[in-house]
Amino acid sequence: LGLSSLSQSERFSMMHQLSSGHSLKQPIFSVFLTEQDDETSEVTFGDMKQEHMASEFFWVPLTGETGYWEVKSEDITLDENRTGICQDCRIVVDTGTSALAGPAAVMSQLRTLLDVKSDCSNFESLPKLGFIVGGRILSLNPSDYVSKTSNALWGLTCRLSLMNIDMPPPNAPLFILGIPFLQKYYTAYDEPNKRVGFAVARHKGQTPEVLVEVDTAHAEAVQFNSTLAETEQSKDPVQSKPNRDGHFLAMAAQRTGML
């Protein structure tokens, strides 16, 4: 289900085969992911499902020639405020990655800005983490980007679900938005028109995330100690790298293999 350029030939591309045979209403597919027991994750071929959307749906053009479902992000935000640490970034939406991944240098700065305490003492006050895409801020709550675990020895512990991934040129630098992001946002993929679409996902029993449009007057850059951000490193970062088929392999991470 990746772009045709990543396939060995067109006959290895499922979407090309379905589209060329006029089997689809539209030459697109859409993805709804959920972790709830009372819902079912699904891929819809040829259409989008309104019942999975809790906001407006908008399209963003593909960027670059990497062959991935890659779009431009203007910056990273914390509580809807620009951080200035990743201006004019490129991000890839990928169901095959179980976490969020990005360039090591940017991730180091982000870890410093978030300052997640390992004992979870500041979990309730952590900000929303967002990416500016297509003039909207696509935000994640702390529960989406922080992993909570509990055991008899250490009690409750918190850890950022952020992986380092340094892609080789010319693909670098890239952010990978994996399952936590795709459970929050319903997405559609249109290769003929070279675009990816987004909407807030509708989940049973949950209050939908509000889709915020960028307000340049409000989205001021957050000031931070850049020297500290560059030197602060995660003690045990999880590394990932792309394999020869173009899929992202996250060490110690479960893969769905859908895209």
mmCIF file of C-alpha atoms in Angstrom:
data_model
loop_
_atom_site.group_PDB
_atom_site.id
_atom_site.type_symbol
_atom_site.label_atom_id
_atom_site.label_comp_id
_atom_site.label_asym_id
_atom_site.label_seq_id
_atom_site.Cartn_x
_atom_site.Cartn_y
_atom_site.Cartn_z
ATOM 1 C CA LEU A 1 0.000 0.000 0.000
ATOM 2 C CA GLY A 2 2.993 2.268 -0.221
ATOM 3 C CA LEU A 3 3.636 4.477 -3.224
ATOM 4 C CA SER A 4 4.240 2.667 -6.499
ATOM 5 C CA SER A 5 7.808 3.966 -6.649
ATOM 6 C CA LEU A 6 8.665 1.729 -3.669
ATOM 7 C CA SER A 7 7.328 -1.389 -5.396
ATOM 8 C CA GLN A 8 9.584 -3.649 -7.442
ATOM 9 C CA SER A 9 7.143 -3.110 -10.306
ATOM 10 C CA GLU A 10 3.563 -1.940 -10.792
ATOM 11 C CA ARG A 11 2.232 -5.477 -10.488
ATOM 12 C CA PHE A 12 3.516 -5.540 -6.900
ATOM 13 C CA SER A 13 1.438 -2.448 -6.033
ATOM 14 C CA MET A 14 -2.008 -3.419 -4.734
ATOM 15 C CA MET A 15 -3.472 0.035 -5.362
ATOM 16 C CA HIS A 16 -2.169 0.088 -8.944
ATOM 17 C CA GLN A 17 -3.717 -3.311 -9.628
ATOM 18 C CA LEU A 18 -7.093 -2.320 -8.132
ATOM 19 C CA SER A 19 -7.141 1.077 -9.861
ATOM 20 C CA SER A 20 -6.094 -0.182 -13.281
ATOM 21 C CA GLY A 21 -8.873 -2.766 -13.172
ATOM 22 C CA HIS A 22 -11.462 -0.058 -12.405
ATOM 23 C CA SER A 23 -12.429 -1.955 -9.256
ATOM 24 C CA LEU A 24 -12.539 1.139 -7.053
ATOM 25 C CA LYS A 25 -14.950 4.060 -6.726
ATOM 26 C CA GLN A 26 -11.904 6.333 -6.373
ATOM 27 C CA PRO A 27 -8.175 5.475 -6.647
ATOM 28 C CA ILE A 28 -7.649 6.065 -2.933
ATOM 29 C CA PHE A 29 -7.634 4.157 0.348
ATOM 30 C CA SER A 30 -8.270 5.317 3.912
ATOM 31 C CA VAL A 31 -7.120 4.036 7.303
ATOM 32 C CA PHE A 32 -8.914 3.933 10.646
ATOM 33 C CA LEU A 33 -6.911 2.593 13.590
ATOM 34 C CA THR A 34 -8.194 1.936 17.094
ATOM 35 C CA GLU A 35 -7.016 0.244 20.270
ATOM 36 C CA GLN A 36 -10.527 -0.072 21.730
ATOM 37 C CA ASP A 37 -12.077 -3.516 22.111
ATOM 38 C CA ASP A 38 -15.472 -2.293 20.899
ATOM 39 C CA GLU A 39 -14.094 -0.971 17.596
ATOM 40 C CA THR A 40 -12.359 -2.539 14.597
ATOM 41 C CA SER A 41 -9.397 -1.089 12.738
ATOM 42 C CA GLU A 42 -9.930 -1.079 8.996
ATOM 43 C CA VAL A 43 -8.569 -0.082 5.616
ATOM 44 C CA THR A 44 -11.192 1.134 3.138
ATOM 45 C CA PHE A 45 -10.335 0.852 -0.558
ATOM 46 C CA GLY A 46 -11.807 3.353 -2.999
ATOM 47 C CA ASP A 47 -13.534 5.643 -0.531
ATOM 48 C CA MET A 48 -13.544 7.402 2.862
ATOM 49 C CA LYS A 49 -16.035 6.802 5.680
ATOM 50 C CA GLN A 50 -17.675 9.855 7.195
ATOM 51 C CA GLU A 51 -18.573 7.948 10.350
ATOM 52 C CA HIS A 52 -14.887 7.721 11.222
ATOM 53 C CA MET A 53 -14.405 11.516 11.036
ATOM 54 C CA ALA A 54 -14.995 13.918 13.930
ATOM 55 C CA SER A 55 -13.792 17.084 12.163
ATOM 56 C CA GLU A 56 -13.350 18.605 8.742
ATOM 57 C CA PHE A 57 -11.284 16.538 6.321
ATOM 58 C CA PHE A 58 -8.419 18.267 4.530
ATOM 59 C CA TRP A 59 -5.819 17.264 1.936
ATOM 60 C CA VAL A 60 -2.088 18.028 2.051
ATOM 61 C CA PRO A 61 0.208 17.598 -0.985
ATOM 62 C CA LEU A 62 3.004 15.058 -0.907
ATOM 63 C CA THR A 63 6.514 16.473 -0.746
ATOM 64 C CA GLY A 64 9.871 15.112 -1.760
ATOM 65 C CA GLU A 65 10.787 12.126 -3.882
ATOM 66 C CA THR A 66 11.413 9.559 -1.130
ATOM 67 C CA GLY A 67 8.540 7.329 -2.205
ATOM 68 C CA TYR A 68 6.962 7.494 1.269
ATOM 69 C CA TRP A 69 3.650 9.088 2.226
ATOM 70 C CA GLU A 70 5.510 12.263 3.124
ATOM 71 C CA VAL A 71 4.082 15.730 3.790
ATOM 72 C CA LYS A 72 5.451 19.038 5.031
ATOM 73 C CA SER A 73 5.163 20.184 8.652
ATOM 74 C CA GLU A 74 5.845 23.840 9.449
ATOM 75 C CA ASP A 75 6.873 23.232 13.058
ATOM 76 C CA ILE A 76 6.291 21.285 16.272
ATOM 77 C CA THR A 77 3.995 22.842 18.879
ATOM 78 C CA LEU A 78 3.497 22.460 22.627
ATOM 79 C CA ASP A 79 0.010 23.456 23.772
ATOM 80 C CA GLU A 80 -0.464 25.080 20.340
ATOM 81 C CA ASN A 81 2.658 27.261 20.687
ATOM 82 C CA ARG A 82 5.446 26.948 18.134
ATOM 83 C CA THR A 83 8.721 25.596 19.491
ATOM 84 C CA GLY A 84 10.895 26.586 16.528
ATOM 85 C CA ILE A 85 12.861 23.330 16.772
ATOM 86 C CA CYS A 86 11.615 21.806 13.542
ATOM 87 C CA GLN A 87 10.648 24.476 11.039
ATOM 88 C CA ASP A 88 9.868 23.269 7.539
ATOM 89 C CA CYS A 89 10.114 19.602 8.572
ATOM 90 C CA ARG A 90 9.047 16.593 6.543
ATOM 91 C CA ILE A 91 6.941 13.879 8.126
ATOM 92 C CA VAL A 92 5.916 10.416 7.006
ATOM 93 C CA VAL A 93 2.668 8.800 8.115
ATOM 94 C CA ASP A 94 3.320 5.085 8.604
ATOM 95 C CA THR A 95 1.203 2.391 10.290
ATOM 96 C CA GLY A 96 4.254 0.130 10.360
ATOM 97 C CA THR A 97 5.885 2.181 13.135
ATOM 98 C CA SER A 98 4.496 1.696 16.631
ATOM 99 C CA ALA A 99 5.750 4.998 18.077
ATOM 100 C CA LEU A 100 6.816 8.489 17.045
ATOM 101 C CA ALA A 101 10.267 8.892 15.536
ATOM 102 C CA GLY A 102 12.434 11.758 14.363
ATOM 103 C CA PRO A 103 15.979 13.072 13.923
ATOM 104 C CA ALA A 104 18.098 12.496 17.034
ATOM 105 C CA ALA A 105 19.039 16.168 17.428
ATOM 106 C CA VAL A 106 15.408 17.338 17.302
ATOM 107 C CA MET A 107 14.259 14.524 19.579
ATOM 108 C CA SER A 108 16.873 15.527 22.135
ATOM 109 C CA GLN A 109 15.520 19.088 22.159
ATOM 110 C CA LEU A 110 11.962 17.802 22.421
ATOM 111 C CA ARG A 111 12.812 15.569 25.385
ATOM 112 C CA THR A 112 14.304 18.566 27.157
ATOM 113 C CA LEU A 113 11.280 20.776 26.460
ATOM 114 C CA LEU A 114 8.807 18.136 27.638
ATOM 115 C CA ASP A 115 10.882 17.119 30.668
ATOM 116 C CA VAL A 116 8.795 14.033 31.443
ATOM 117 C CA LYS A 117 9.548 12.852 34.989
ATOM 118 C CA SER A 118 10.255 9.139 35.271
ATOM 119 C CA ASP A 119 8.042 8.925 38.380
ATOM 120 C CA CYS A 120 5.117 10.443 36.427
ATOM 121 C CA SER A 121 4.907 13.315 38.913
ATOM 122 C CA ASN A 122 4.303 15.895 36.149
ATOM 123 C CA PHE A 123 2.202 13.740 33.822
ATOM 124 C CA GLU A 124 -1.019 15.686 34.447
ATOM 125 C CA SER A 125 0.652 18.993 33.561
ATOM 126 C CA LEU A 126 2.380 17.842 30.359
ATOM 127 C CA PRO A 127 1.450 19.806 27.207
ATOM 128 C CA LYS A 128 -0.190 18.654 24.025
ATOM 129 C CA LEU A 129 2.419 17.753 21.403
ATOM 130 C CA GLY A 130 1.456 18.942 17.936
ATOM 131 C CA PHE A 131 2.617 19.101 14.325
ATOM 132 C CA ILE A 132 1.559 21.959 12.051
ATOM 133 C CA VAL A 133 0.306 20.331 8.834
ATOM 134 C CA GLY A 134 -1.751 22.038 6.161
ATOM 135 C CA GLY A 135 -2.417 25.060 8.348
ATOM 136 C CA ARG A 136 -3.804 22.947 11.204
ATOM 137 C CA ILE A 137 -2.217 21.727 14.419
ATOM 138 C CA LEU A 138 -2.476 17.945 14.688
ATOM 139 C CA SER A 139 -2.048 17.385 18.430
ATOM 140 C CA LEU A 140 -1.334 14.399 20.645
ATOM 141 C CA ASN A 141 -2.197 14.223 24.331
ATOM 142 C CA PRO A 142 0.386 13.082 26.926
ATOM 143 C CA SER A 143 -1.258 9.662 26.997
ATOM 144 C CA ASP A 144 -0.465 9.371 23.272
ATOM 145 C CA TYR A 145 3.256 10.117 23.535
ATOM 146 C CA VAL A 146 4.119 8.922 27.059
ATOM 147 C CA SER A 147 4.268 5.255 28.033
ATOM 148 C CA LYS A 148 3.166 4.425 31.566
ATOM 149 C CA THR A 149 4.262 1.182 33.234
ATOM 150 C CA SER A 150 3.916 -0.178 36.745
ATOM 151 C CA ASN A 151 5.766 -2.906 38.636
ATOM 152 C CA ALA A 152 6.294 -3.953 42.239
ATOM 153 C CA LEU A 153 9.932 -2.828 42.319
ATOM 154 C CA TRP A 154 9.780 0.637 40.747
ATOM 155 C CA GLY A 155 6.103 1.467 41.044
ATOM 156 C CA LEU A 156 4.628 3.745 38.372
ATOM 157 C CA THR A 157 7.092 4.951 35.753
ATOM 158 C CA CYS A 158 6.722 7.191 32.694
ATOM 159 C CA ARG A 159 8.790 7.277 29.522
ATOM 160 C CA LEU A 160 8.496 9.188 26.270
ATOM 161 C CA SER A 161 7.425 7.074 23.313
ATOM 162 C CA LEU A 162 9.874 8.888 21.044
ATOM 163 C CA MET A 163 12.444 7.075 18.933
ATOM 164 C CA ASN A 164 15.545 8.415 17.214
ATOM 165 C CA ILE A 165 15.745 7.844 13.476
ATOM 166 C CA ASP A 166 18.437 9.439 11.334
ATOM 167 C CA MET A 167 17.730 8.741 7.690
ATOM 168 C CA PRO A 168 20.634 8.817 5.223
ATOM 169 C CA PRO A 169 20.678 11.565 2.555
ATOM 170 C CA PRO A 170 18.754 12.492 0.471
ATOM 171 C CA ASN A 171 15.853 11.271 2.624
ATOM 172 C CA ALA A 172 16.999 13.021 5.809
ATOM 173 C CA PRO A 173 15.733 14.537 7.964
ATOM 174 C CA LEU A 174 12.335 12.885 8.381
ATOM 175 C CA PHE A 175 9.817 12.483 11.168
ATOM 176 C CA ILE A 176 7.793 9.272 11.299
ATOM 177 C CA LEU A 177 4.290 9.524 12.760
ATOM 178 C CA GLY A 178 3.279 6.002 13.679
ATOM 179 C CA ILE A 179 0.391 4.253 15.378
ATOM 180 C CA PRO A 180 -0.181 6.741 18.254
ATOM 181 C CA PHE A 181 -0.769 9.480 15.669
ATOM 182 C CA LEU A 182 -2.834 7.310 13.314
ATOM 183 C CA GLN A 183 -5.146 6.241 16.143
ATOM 184 C CA LYS A 184 -5.874 9.922 16.747
ATOM 185 C CA TYR A 185 -6.322 10.933 13.101
ATOM 186 C CA TYR A 186 -8.225 9.318 10.262
ATOM 187 C CA THR A 187 -6.109 9.376 7.105
ATOM 188 C CA ALA A 188 -6.614 8.877 3.370
ATOM 189 C CA TYR A 189 -4.030 8.295 0.640
ATOM 190 C CA ASP A 190 -4.357 9.467 -2.959
ATOM 191 C CA GLU A 191 -1.372 8.592 -5.147
ATOM 192 C CA PRO A 192 -2.733 9.851 -8.524
ATOM 193 C CA ASN A 193 -3.209 13.335 -7.053
ATOM 194 C CA LYS A 194 -0.102 13.059 -4.828
ATOM 195 C CA ARG A 195 -1.745 13.929 -1.514
ATOM 196 C CA VAL A 196 -2.595 12.668 1.972
ATOM 197 C CA GLY A 197 -5.777 13.613 3.826
ATOM 198 C CA PHE A 198 -6.416 14.066 7.549
ATOM 199 C CA ALA A 199 -9.368 14.355 9.928
ATOM 200 C CA VAL A 200 -9.764 13.841 13.662
ATOM 201 C CA ALA A 201 -10.786 10.216 14.194
ATOM 202 C CA ARG A 202 -14.118 9.479 15.853
ATOM 203 C CA HIS A 203 -13.924 6.835 18.586
ATOM 204 C CA LYS A 204 -16.769 5.414 20.670
ATOM 205 C CA GLY A 205 -17.080 6.938 24.116
ATOM 206 C CA GLN A 206 -14.317 9.498 23.529
ATOM 207 C CA THR A 207 -14.472 13.270 23.201
ATOM 208 C CA PRO A 208 -12.888 14.089 19.815
ATOM 209 C CA GLU A 209 -9.750 16.204 19.631
ATOM 210 C CA VAL A 210 -10.445 19.766 18.472
ATOM 211 C CA LEU A 211 -8.797 20.505 15.132
ATOM 212 C CA VAL A 212 -7.005 23.824 15.648
ATOM 213 C CA GLU A 213 -6.120 26.131 12.777
ATOM 214 C CA VAL A 214 -2.790 27.912 13.035
ATOM 215 C CA ASP A 215 -3.038 31.396 14.522
ATOM 216 C CA THR A 216 0.277 33.073 13.846
ATOM 217 C CA ALA A 217 -0.414 35.706 16.475
ATOM 218 C CA HIS A 218 -0.941 33.021 19.127
ATOM 219 C CA ALA A 219 1.628 30.468 17.975
ATOM 220 C CA GLU A 220 4.664 32.242 19.388
ATOM 221 C CA ALA A 221 7.978 30.408 19.499
ATOM 222 C CA VAL A 222 8.717 28.919 22.898
ATOM 223 C CA GLN A 223 12.014 30.092 24.329
ATOM 224 C CA PHE A 224 14.330 27.384 25.555
ATOM 225 C CA ASN A 225 17.955 26.785 26.300
ATOM 226 C CA SER A 226 19.246 25.503 22.964
ATOM 227 C CA THR A 227 22.601 24.503 24.385
ATOM 228 C CA LEU A 228 20.950 22.314 26.998
ATOM 229 C CA ALA A 229 18.574 20.923 24.393
ATOM 230 C CA GLU A 230 21.427 19.891 22.125
ATOM 231 C CA THR A 231 23.404 18.182 24.877
ATOM 232 C CA GLU A 232 20.531 16.507 26.723
ATOM 233 C CA GLN A 233 20.276 12.950 25.460
ATOM 234 C CA SER A 234 18.019 10.088 26.347
ATOM 235 C CA LYS A 235 19.862 7.493 28.395
ATOM 236 C CA ASP A 236 18.367 4.615 26.462
ATOM 237 C CA PRO A 237 16.992 5.869 23.136
ATOM 238 C CA VAL A 238 15.271 3.362 20.885
ATOM 239 C CA GLN A 239 16.784 3.432 17.427
ATOM 240 C CA SER A 240 15.101 2.627 14.144
ATOM 241 C CA LYS A 241 16.175 2.451 10.539
ATOM 242 C CA PRO A 242 14.626 1.799 7.130
ATOM 243 C CA ASN A 243 15.162 -1.564 5.497
ATOM 244 C CA ARG A 244 15.829 -2.057 1.788
ATOM 245 C CA ASP A 245 12.092 -2.327 0.996
ATOM 246 C CA GLY A 246 11.440 1.148 2.381
ATOM 247 C CA HIS A 247 9.590 0.065 5.535
ATOM 248 C CA PHE A 248 10.604 1.377 8.934
ATOM 249 C CA LEU A 249 11.957 -1.154 11.418
ATOM 250 C CA ALA A 250 11.542 -0.051 15.018
ATOM 251 C CA MET A 251 13.688 -2.094 17.377
ATOM 252 C CA ALA A 252 11.683 -3.466 20.299
ATOM 253 C CA ALA A 253 8.510 -2.186 18.635
ATOM 254 C CA GLN A 254 5.543 -4.195 17.373
ATOM 255 C CA ARG A 255 4.737 -3.743 13.677
ATOM 256 C CA THR A 256 1.353 -3.930 12.018
ATOM 257 C CA GLY A 257 2.744 -4.173 8.454
ATOM 258 C CA MET A 258 -0.318 -2.462 6.951
ATOM 259 C CA LEU A 259 1.544 0.189 4.965
#
